[in-house]
Each structure stands twice: as C-alpha cells, then as structure tokens.
PDB file of C-alpha atoms in Angstrom:
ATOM      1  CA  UNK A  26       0.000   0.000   0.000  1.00  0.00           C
ATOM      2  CA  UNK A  27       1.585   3.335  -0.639  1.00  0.00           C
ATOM      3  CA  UNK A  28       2.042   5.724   1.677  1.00  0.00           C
ATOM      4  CA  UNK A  29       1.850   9.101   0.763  1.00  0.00           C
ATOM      5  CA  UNK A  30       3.735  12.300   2.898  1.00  0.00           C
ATOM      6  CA  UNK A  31       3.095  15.909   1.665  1.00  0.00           C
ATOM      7  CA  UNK A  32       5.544  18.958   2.388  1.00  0.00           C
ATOM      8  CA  UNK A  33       6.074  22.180   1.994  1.00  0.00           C
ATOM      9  CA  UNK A  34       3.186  24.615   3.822  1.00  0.00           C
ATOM     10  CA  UNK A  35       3.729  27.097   5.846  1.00  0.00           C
ATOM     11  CA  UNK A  36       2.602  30.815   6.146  1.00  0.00           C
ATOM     12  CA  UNK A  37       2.844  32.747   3.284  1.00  0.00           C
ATOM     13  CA  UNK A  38       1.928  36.444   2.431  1.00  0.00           C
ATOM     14  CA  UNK A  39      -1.020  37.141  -0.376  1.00  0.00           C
ATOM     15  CA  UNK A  40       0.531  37.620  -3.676  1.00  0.00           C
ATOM     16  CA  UNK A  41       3.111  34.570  -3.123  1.00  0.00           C
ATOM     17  CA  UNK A  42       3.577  31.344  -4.127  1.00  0.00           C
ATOM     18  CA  UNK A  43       3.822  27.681  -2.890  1.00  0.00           C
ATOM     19  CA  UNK A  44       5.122  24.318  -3.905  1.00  0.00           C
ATOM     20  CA  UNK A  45       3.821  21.482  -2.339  1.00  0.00           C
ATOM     21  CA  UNK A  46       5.052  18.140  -2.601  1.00  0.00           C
ATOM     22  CA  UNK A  47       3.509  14.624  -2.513  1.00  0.00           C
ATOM     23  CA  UNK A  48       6.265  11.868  -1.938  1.00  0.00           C
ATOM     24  CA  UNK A  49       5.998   8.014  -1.530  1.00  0.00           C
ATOM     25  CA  UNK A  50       8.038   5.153   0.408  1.00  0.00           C
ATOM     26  CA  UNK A  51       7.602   2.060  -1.156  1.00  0.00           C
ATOM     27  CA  UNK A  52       6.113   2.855  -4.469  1.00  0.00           C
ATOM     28  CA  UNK A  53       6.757   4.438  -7.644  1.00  0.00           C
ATOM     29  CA  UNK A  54       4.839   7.290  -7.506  1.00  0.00           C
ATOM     30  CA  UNK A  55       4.798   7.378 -11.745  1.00  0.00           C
ATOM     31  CA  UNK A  56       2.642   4.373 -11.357  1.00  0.00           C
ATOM     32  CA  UNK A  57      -0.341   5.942  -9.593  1.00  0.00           C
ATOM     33  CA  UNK A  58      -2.881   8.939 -10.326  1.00  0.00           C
ATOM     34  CA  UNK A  59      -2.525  11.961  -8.170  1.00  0.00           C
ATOM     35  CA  UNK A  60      -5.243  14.093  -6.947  1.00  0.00           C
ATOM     36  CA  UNK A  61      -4.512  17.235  -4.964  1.00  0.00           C
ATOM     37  CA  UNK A  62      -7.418  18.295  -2.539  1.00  0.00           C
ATOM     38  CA  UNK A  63      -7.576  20.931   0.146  1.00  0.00           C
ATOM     39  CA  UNK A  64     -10.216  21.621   3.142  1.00  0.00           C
ATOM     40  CA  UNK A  65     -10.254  24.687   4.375  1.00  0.00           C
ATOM     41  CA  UNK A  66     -11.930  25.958   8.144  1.00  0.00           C
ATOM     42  CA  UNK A  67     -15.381  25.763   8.145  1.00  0.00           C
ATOM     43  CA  UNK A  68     -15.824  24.291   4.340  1.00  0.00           C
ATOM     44  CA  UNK A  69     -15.934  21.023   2.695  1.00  0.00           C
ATOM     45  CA  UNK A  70     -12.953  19.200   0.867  1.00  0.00           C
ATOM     46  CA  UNK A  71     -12.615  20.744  -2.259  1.00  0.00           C
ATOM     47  CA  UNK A  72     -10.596  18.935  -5.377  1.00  0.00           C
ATOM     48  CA  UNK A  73      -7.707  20.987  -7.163  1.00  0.00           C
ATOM     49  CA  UNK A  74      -6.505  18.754  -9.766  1.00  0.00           C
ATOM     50  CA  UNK A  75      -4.850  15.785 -10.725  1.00  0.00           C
ATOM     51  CA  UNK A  76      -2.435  13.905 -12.927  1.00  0.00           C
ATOM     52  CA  UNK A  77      -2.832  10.426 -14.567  1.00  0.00           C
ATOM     53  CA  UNK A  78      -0.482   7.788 -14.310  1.00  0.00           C
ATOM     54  CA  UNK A  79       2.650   8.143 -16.698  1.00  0.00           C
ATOM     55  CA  UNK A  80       1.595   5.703 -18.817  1.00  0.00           C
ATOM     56  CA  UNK A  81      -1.783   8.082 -19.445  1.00  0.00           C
ATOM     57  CA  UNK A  82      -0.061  11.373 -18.466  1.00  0.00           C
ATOM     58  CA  UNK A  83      -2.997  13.501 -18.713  1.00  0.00           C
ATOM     59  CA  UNK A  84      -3.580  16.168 -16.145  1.00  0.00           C
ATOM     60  CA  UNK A  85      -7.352  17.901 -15.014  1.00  0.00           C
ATOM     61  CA  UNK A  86      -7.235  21.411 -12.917  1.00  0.00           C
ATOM     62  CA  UNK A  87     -10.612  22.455 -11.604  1.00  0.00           C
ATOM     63  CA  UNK A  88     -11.876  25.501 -13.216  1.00  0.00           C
ATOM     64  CA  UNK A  89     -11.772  27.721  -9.105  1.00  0.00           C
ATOM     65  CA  UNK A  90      -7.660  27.337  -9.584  1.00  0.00           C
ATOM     66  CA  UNK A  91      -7.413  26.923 -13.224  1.00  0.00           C
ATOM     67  CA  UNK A  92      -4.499  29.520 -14.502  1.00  0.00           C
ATOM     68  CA  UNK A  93      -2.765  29.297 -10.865  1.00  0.00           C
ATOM     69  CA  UNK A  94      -2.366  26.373 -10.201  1.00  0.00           C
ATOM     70  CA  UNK A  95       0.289  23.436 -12.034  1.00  0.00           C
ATOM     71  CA  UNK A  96       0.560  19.892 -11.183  1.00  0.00           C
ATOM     72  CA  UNK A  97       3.955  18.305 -12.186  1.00  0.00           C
ATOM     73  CA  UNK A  98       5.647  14.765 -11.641  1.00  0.00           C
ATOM     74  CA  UNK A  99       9.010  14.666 -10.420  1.00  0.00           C
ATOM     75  CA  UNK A 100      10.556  11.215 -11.043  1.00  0.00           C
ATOM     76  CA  UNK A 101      13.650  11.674 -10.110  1.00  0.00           C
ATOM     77  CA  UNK A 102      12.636  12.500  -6.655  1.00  0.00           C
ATOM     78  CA  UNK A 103       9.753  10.370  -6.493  1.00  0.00           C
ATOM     79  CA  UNK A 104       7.196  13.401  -5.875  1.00  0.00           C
ATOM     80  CA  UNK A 105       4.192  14.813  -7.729  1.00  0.00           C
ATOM     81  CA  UNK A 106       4.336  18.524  -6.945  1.00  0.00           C
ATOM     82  CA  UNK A 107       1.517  21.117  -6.744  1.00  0.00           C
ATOM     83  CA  UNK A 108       2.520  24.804  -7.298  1.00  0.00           C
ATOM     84  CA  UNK A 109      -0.036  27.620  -6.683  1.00  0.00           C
ATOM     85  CA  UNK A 110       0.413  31.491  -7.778  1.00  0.00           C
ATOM     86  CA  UNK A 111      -1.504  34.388  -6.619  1.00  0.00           C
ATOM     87  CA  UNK A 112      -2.572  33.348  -3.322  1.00  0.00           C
ATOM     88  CA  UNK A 113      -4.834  34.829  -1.162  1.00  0.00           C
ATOM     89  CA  UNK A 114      -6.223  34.373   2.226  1.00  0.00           C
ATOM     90  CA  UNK A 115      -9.103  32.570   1.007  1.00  0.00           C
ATOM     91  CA  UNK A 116      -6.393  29.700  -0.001  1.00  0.00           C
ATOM     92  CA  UNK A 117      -5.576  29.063   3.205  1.00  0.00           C
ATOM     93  CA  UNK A 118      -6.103  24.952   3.849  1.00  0.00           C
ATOM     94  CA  UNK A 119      -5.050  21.724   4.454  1.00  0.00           C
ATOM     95  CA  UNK A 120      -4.094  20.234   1.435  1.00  0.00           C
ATOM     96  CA  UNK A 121      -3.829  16.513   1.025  1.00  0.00           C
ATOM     97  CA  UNK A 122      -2.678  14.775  -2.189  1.00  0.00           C
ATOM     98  CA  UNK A 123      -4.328  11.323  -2.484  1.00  0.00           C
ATOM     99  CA  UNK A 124      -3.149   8.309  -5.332  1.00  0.00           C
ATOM    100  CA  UNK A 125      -5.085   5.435  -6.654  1.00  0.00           C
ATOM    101  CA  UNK A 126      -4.124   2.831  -9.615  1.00  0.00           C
ATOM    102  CA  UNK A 127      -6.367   1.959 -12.013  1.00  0.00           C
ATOM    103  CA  UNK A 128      -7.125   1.743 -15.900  1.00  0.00           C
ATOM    104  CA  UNK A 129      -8.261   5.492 -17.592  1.00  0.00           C
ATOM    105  CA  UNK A 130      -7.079   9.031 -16.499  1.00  0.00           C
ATOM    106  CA  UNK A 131      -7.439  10.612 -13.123  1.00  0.00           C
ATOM    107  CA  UNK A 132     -10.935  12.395 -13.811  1.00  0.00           C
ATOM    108  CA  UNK A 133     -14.062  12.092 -15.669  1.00  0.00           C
ATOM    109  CA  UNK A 134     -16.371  14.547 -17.521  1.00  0.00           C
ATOM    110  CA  UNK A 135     -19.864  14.512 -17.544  1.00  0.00           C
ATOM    111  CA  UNK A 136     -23.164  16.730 -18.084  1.00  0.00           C
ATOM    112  CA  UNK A 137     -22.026  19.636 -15.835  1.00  0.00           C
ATOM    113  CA  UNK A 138     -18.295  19.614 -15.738  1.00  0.00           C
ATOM    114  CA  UNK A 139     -15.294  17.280 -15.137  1.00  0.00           C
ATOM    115  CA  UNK A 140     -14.633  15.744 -11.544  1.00  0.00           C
ATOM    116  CA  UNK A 141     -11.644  13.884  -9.974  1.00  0.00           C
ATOM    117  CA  UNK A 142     -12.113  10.181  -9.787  1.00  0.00           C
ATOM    118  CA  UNK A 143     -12.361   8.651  -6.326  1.00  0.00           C
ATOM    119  CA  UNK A 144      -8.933   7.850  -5.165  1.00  0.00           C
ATOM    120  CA  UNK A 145      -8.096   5.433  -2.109  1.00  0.00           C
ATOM    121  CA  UNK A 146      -4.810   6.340  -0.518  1.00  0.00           C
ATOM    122  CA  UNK A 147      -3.982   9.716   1.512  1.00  0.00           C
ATOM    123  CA  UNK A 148      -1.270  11.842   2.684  1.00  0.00           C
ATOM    124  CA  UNK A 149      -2.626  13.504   6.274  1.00  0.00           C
ATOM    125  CA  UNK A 150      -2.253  16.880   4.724  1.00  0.00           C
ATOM    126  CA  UNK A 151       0.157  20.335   4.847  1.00  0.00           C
ATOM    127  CA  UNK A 152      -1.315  23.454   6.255  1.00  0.00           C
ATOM    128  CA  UNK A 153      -1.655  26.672   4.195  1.00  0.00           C
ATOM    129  CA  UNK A 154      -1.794  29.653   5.944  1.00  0.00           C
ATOM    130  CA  UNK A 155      -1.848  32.996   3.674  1.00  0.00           C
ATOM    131  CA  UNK A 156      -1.954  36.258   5.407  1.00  0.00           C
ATOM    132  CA  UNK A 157       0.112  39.581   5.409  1.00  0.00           C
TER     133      UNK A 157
END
C-alpha cells in the first residue's frame, strides 16, 4: 500500500507562491494517479486537480484554480508537486494529495463539468496559511 507524505506549507503572504510536494516510500509514484485536494476551516474538501499515471499522463485542474495552479511529476525525486500562484487568504487549507491505480485518467467529464475520480490512498495533509 503506498504511503503518501506531503511537504512544503507554511505561512505565506497574499501575492506569493507555494510548492507542495507529494512523496511516496515504497512505491513508484509514476505508477499511480494523483489528486490534490484541500479543506479549508469551516468548508468542505474541495478537489484541485490531478495527474494520470505516466503511462496516461494527462492532467485535469478544476476551473476555481485553473491559470494558478500546475501539477507536475518529479521522477527523479519520487514526488508529484503542486505549485499555486496568486494566493490569497481565502487559499488558506489543508491540502492533502491522495493516489489510486487503475485503468483510464485521473478524472471524468460529464453533463455539468469534469470531476476527480475517487482515489483510495492519503497523505494527512500540509497546512496553508496565507496572510500579510
């Protein structure tokens, strides 16, 4: 089962920029889909993005971060990074990544707009906090 450890949050001013990382023990993360979530006080999980396996290699950013938001594989270091521009207070959250194997890409479009697939495994978040 993979285990999945995300880094890099911390307090940063509005106007700035993150990277957070995702990284594995045990498993190639190149092998898995990657979804990037976030919760923030008060609100409900809400899904960023994700990024297919490599052998599929397609990538889905929700349309509330679309333009600020990247989602890139690192191989070399095992991680699948999420980098955010812009921020403001209102991005201010735990964000989790999550990973799941299976056949097709990371998210699915239907009627009213494209959603992450369900994924199984999950880091236990980093916390955002953006204020000046």
């Amino acid at each position: 089962q993979v285990q999945l450890v995300e880094s890099g949050g911390g307090h940063v001013q509005p106007g700035g920029s993150l990277r957070l990382s995702c990284a594995a023990s045990g498993s190639s993360l190149d092998e898995y889909h990657i979804g990037w979530f976030r919760q923030a006080p008060g609100k409900e999980r809400e899904g960023l993005g994700c990024i297919s396996d490599s052998r599929v290699g397609t990538t889905y950013l929700a349309n509330s971060v679309k333009g600020r938001v990247s989602i890139v594989r690192d191989n070399a270091k095992n991680t699948v990074n999420l980098e955010i521009d812009s921020l403001n207070p209102e991005d201010t959250a735990v964000y989790y990544c999550a990973a799941d194997r299976f056949n097709g890409d990371c998210y699915y479009c239907a009627d009213h707009g494209c959603y992450l697939r369900r994924l199984q495994h999950w880091g236990r978040g980093t916390a955002v906090k953006v204020s000046s």
